[in-house]
Tab-separated table of C-alpha atoms in Angstrom:
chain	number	residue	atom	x	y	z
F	1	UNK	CA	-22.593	13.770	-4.503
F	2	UNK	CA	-18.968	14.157	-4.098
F	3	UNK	CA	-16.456	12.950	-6.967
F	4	UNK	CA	-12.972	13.313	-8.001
F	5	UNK	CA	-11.635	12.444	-11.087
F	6	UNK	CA	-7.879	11.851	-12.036
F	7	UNK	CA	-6.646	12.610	-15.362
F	8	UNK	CA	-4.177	10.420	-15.661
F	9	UNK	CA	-3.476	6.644	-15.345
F	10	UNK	CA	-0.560	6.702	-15.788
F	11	UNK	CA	3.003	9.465	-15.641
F	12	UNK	CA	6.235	8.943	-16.362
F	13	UNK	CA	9.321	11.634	-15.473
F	14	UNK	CA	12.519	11.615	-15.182
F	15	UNK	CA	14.443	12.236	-11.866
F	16	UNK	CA	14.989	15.739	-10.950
F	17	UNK	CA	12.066	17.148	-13.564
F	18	UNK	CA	9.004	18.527	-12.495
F	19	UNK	CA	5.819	15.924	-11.409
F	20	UNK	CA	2.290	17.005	-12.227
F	21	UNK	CA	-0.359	14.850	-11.242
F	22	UNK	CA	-3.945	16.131	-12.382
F	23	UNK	CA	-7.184	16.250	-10.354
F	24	UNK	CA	-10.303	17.703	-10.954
F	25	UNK	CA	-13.484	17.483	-7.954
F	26	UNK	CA	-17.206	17.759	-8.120
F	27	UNK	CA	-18.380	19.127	-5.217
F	28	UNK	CA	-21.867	21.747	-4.505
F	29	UNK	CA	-19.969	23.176	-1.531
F	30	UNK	CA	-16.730	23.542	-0.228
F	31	UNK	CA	-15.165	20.148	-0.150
F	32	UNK	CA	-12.283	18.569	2.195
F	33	UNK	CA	-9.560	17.005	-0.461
F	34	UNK	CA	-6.452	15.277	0.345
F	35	UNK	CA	-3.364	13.555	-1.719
F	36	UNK	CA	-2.508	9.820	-0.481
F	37	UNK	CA	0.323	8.238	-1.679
F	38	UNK	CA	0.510	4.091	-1.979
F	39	UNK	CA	4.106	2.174	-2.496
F	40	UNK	CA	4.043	-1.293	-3.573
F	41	UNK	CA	2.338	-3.704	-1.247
F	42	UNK	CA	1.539	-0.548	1.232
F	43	UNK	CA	-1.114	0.744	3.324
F	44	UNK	CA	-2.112	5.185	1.841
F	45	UNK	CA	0.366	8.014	3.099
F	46	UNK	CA	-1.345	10.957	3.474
F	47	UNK	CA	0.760	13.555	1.408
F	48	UNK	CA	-1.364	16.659	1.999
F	49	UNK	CA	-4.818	17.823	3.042
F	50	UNK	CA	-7.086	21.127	2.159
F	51	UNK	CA	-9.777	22.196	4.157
F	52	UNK	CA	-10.829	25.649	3.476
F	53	UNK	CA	-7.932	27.189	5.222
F	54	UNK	CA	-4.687	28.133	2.436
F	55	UNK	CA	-5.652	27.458	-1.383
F	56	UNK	CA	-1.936	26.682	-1.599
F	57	UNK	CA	-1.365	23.564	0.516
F	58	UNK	CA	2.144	21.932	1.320
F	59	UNK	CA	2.541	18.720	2.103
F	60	UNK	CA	5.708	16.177	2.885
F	61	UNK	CA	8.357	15.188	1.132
F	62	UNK	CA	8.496	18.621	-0.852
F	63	UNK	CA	5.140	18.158	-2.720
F	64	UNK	CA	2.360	20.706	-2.933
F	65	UNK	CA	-1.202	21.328	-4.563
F	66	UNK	CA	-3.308	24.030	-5.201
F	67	UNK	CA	-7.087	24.561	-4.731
F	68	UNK	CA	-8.306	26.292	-7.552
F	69	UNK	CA	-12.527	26.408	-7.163
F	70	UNK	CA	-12.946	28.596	-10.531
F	71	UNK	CA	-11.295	25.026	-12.560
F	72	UNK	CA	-12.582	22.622	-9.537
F	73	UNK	CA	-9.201	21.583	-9.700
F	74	UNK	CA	-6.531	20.374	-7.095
F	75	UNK	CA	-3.281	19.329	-8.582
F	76	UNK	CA	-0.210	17.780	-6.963
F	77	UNK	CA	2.854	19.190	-7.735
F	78	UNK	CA	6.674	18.094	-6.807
F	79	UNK	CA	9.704	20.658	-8.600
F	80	UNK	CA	12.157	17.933	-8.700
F	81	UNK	CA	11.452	14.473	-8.517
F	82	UNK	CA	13.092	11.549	-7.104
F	83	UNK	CA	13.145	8.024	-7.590
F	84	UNK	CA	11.654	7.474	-4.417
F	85	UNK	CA	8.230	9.091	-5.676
F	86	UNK	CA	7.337	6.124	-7.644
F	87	UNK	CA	4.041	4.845	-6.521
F	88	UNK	CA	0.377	5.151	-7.138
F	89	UNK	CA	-1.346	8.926	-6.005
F	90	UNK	CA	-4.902	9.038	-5.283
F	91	UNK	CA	-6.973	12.340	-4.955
F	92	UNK	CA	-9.362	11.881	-2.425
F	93	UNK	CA	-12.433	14.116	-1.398
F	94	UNK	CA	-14.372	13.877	2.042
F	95	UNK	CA	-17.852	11.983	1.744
F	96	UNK	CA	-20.126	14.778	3.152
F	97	UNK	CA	-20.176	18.810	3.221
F	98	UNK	CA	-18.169	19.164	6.067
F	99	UNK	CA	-20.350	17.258	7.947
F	100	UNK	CA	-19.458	14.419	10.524
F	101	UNK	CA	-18.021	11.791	8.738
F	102	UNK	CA	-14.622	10.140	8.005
F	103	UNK	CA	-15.989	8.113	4.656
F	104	UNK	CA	-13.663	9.017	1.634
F	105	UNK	CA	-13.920	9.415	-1.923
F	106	UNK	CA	-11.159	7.928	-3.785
F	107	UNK	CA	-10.328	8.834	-7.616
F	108	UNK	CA	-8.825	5.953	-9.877
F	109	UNK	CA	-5.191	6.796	-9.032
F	110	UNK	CA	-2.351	7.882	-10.769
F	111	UNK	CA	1.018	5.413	-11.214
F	112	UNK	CA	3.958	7.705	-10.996
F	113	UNK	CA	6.918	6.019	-12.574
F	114	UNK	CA	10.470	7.969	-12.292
F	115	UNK	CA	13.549	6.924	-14.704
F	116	UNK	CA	16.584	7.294	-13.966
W	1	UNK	CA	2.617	6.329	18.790
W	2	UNK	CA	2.270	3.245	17.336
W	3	UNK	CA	0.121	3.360	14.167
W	4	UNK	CA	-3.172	1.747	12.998
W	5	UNK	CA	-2.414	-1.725	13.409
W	6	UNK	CA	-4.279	-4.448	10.664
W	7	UNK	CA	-3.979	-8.236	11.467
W	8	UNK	CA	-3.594	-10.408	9.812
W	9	UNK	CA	-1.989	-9.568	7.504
W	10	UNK	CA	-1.830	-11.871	4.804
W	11	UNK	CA	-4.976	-14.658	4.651
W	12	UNK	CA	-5.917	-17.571	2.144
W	13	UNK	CA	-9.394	-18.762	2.550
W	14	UNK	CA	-11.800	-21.053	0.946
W	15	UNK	CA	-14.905	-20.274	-1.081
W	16	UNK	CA	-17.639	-20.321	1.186
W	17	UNK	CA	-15.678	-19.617	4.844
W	18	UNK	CA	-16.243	-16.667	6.682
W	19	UNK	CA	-13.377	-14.305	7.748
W	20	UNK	CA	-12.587	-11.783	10.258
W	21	UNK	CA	-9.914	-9.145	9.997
W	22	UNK	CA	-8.900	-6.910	13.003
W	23	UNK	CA	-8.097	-3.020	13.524
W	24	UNK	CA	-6.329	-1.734	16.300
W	25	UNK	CA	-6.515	2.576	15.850
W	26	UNK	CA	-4.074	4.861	17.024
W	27	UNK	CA	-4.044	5.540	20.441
W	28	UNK	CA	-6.624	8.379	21.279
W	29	UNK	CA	-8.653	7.666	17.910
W	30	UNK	CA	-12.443	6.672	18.250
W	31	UNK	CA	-13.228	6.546	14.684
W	32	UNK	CA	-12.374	3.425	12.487
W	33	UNK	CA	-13.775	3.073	8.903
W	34	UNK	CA	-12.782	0.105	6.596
W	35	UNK	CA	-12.341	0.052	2.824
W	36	UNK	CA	-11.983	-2.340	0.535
W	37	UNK	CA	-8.829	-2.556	-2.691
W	38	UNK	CA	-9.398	-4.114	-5.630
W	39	UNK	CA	-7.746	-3.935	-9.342
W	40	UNK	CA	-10.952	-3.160	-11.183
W	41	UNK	CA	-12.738	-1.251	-8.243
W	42	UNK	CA	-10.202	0.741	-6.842
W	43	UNK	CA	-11.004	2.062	-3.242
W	44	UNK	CA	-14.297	1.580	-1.909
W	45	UNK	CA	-15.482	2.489	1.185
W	46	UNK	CA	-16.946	-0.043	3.585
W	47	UNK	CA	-18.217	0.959	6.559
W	48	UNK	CA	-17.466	4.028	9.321
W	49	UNK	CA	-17.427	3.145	12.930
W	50	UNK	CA	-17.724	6.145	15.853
W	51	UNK	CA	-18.281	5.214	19.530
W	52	UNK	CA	-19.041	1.619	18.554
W	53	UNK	CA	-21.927	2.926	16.865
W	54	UNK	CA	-21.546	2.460	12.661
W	55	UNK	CA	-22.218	6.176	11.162
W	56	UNK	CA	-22.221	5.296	7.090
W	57	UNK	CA	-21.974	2.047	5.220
W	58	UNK	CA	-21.001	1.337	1.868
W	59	UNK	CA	-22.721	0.177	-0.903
W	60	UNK	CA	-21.695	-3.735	-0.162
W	61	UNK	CA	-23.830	-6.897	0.223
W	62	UNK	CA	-25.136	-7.718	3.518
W	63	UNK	CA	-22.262	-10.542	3.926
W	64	UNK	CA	-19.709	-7.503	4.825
W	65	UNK	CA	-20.281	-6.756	8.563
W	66	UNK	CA	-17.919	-4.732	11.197
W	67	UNK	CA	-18.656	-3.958	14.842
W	68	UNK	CA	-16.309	-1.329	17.041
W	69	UNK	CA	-15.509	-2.278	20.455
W	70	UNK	CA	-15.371	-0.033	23.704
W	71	UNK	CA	-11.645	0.367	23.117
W	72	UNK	CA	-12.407	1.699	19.757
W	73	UNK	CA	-10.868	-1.519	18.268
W	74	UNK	CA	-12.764	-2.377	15.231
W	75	UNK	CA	-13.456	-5.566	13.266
W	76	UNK	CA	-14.885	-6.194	9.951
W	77	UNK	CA	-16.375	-10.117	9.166
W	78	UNK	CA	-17.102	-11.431	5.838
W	79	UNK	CA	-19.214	-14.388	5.664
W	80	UNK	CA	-19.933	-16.835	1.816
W	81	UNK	CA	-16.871	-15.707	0.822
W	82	UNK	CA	-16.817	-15.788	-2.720
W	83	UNK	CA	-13.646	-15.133	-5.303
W	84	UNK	CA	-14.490	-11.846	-6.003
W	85	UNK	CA	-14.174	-10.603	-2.304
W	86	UNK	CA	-10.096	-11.170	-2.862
W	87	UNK	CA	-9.093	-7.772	-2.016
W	88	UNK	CA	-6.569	-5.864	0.136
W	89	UNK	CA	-8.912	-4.447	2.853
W	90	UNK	CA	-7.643	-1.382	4.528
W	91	UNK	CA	-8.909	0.122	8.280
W	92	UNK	CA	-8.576	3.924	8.837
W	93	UNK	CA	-8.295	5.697	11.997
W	94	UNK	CA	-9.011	9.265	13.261
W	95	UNK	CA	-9.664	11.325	16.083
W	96	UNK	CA	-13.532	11.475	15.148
W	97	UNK	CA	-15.750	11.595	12.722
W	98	UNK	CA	-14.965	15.271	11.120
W	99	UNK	CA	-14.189	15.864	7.351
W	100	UNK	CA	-11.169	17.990	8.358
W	101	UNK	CA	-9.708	15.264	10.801
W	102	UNK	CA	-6.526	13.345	9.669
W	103	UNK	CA	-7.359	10.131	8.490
W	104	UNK	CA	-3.917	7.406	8.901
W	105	UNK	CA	-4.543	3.991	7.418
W	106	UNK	CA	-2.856	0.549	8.053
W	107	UNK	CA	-1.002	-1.326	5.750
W	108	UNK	CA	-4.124	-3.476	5.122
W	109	UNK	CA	-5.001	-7.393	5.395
W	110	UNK	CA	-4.450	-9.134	1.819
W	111	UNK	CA	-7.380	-11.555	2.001
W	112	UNK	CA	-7.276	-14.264	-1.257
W	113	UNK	CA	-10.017	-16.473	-1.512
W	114	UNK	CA	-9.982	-19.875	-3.305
């Protein structure tokens, strides 16, 4: 079965530094993964999506994540963050092996917090 | 294109009641699944509706039910509620049931139950 499993509960930058938000998959084939982003009292944003197409994947509002199947990893990444970005990040990977299904695996989330 | 549309969206019910929350997908989408937000559980998935026919279910009690109409307008029913079903429930929408399809949620129903 399908997992994903976030690193971190919790990150705290300050504006205009980096954001790294770690997240590693279990997966026996090829999964579909995706980046959602939640603000307070929200419905999910989806940030991003990779499905077996570019290992490098961009998504809006200037953040990005790689595949990487050797570390069954699939950080998001942002160079410069902005207060804005504060929210909770979930890592998300596709129920089935590419089959025909819409059910989603969500990790724990990660609560970005951005200082001033 | 309007988005996926929840109603309602805030709810207070009574130990007990039943309840029945609404989807309305975007236009053009035939696949609605539901999931249920909680503070210890996270995201869970609920159940996966394609064609008015449901394609997965979650690992919930019997009490959680859903049904798609021909429109592709979906609705989820929970009857006993009991405390623990206070949740945020969120409805997905996508073009169809494939892996690589975009998946846009609503901005949920907050149910609390009493």
């Amino acid at each position: 079965a399908q997992s994903v499993t976030q690193l971190d509960s919790h990150v705290s930058v300050s504006e205009g530094t980096p954001v790294l938000l770690r997240c590693n998959y279990s997966s026996s084939y090829s999964p579909s993964l995706f980046w959602y982003v939640q603000h307070p009292n929200k419905g999910l944003q989806l940030l991003l999506k990779y499905t077996s197409a570019a290992t490098l994947v961009k998504g809006i509002n200037g953040f990005e994540a790689e595949f990487k199947k050797s570390e069954t990893s699939f950080h998001l990444t942002k160079p410069s963050a902005h207060m804005s970005d504060a929210a909770e990040y979930f890592c998300v990977v596709s129920g089935n092996y590419g089959g025909a299904t819409n059910k989603l695996i969500f990790g724990t989330g990660t609560l970005l917090a951005v200082q001033p | 294109k309007a988005g996926v549309t929840q109603t309602p969206r805030y709810l207070i019910k009574t130990r007990g009641q039943q309840v029945t929350l609404s989807c309305s997908p975007i236009s053009g989408h035939r696949s609605v699944s539901w999931y249920q937000q909680t503070p210890g559980q996270g995201l869970q998935f609920l159940f996966e509706y394609f064609s008015e026919t449901q394609r997965n279910k979650g690992n919930f009690p019997g009490r959680f039910s859903g049904r798609q109409f021909s429109n592709s307008r979906s609705e989820m029913n929970v009857s006993t509620l009991e405390l623990g079903d206070s949740a945020l429930y969120l409805c997905a929408s996508s073009a169809g049931p494939n892996s690589g399809n975009t998946i846009y949620f609503g901005e949920g129903s907050w149910l609390t139950v009493v």
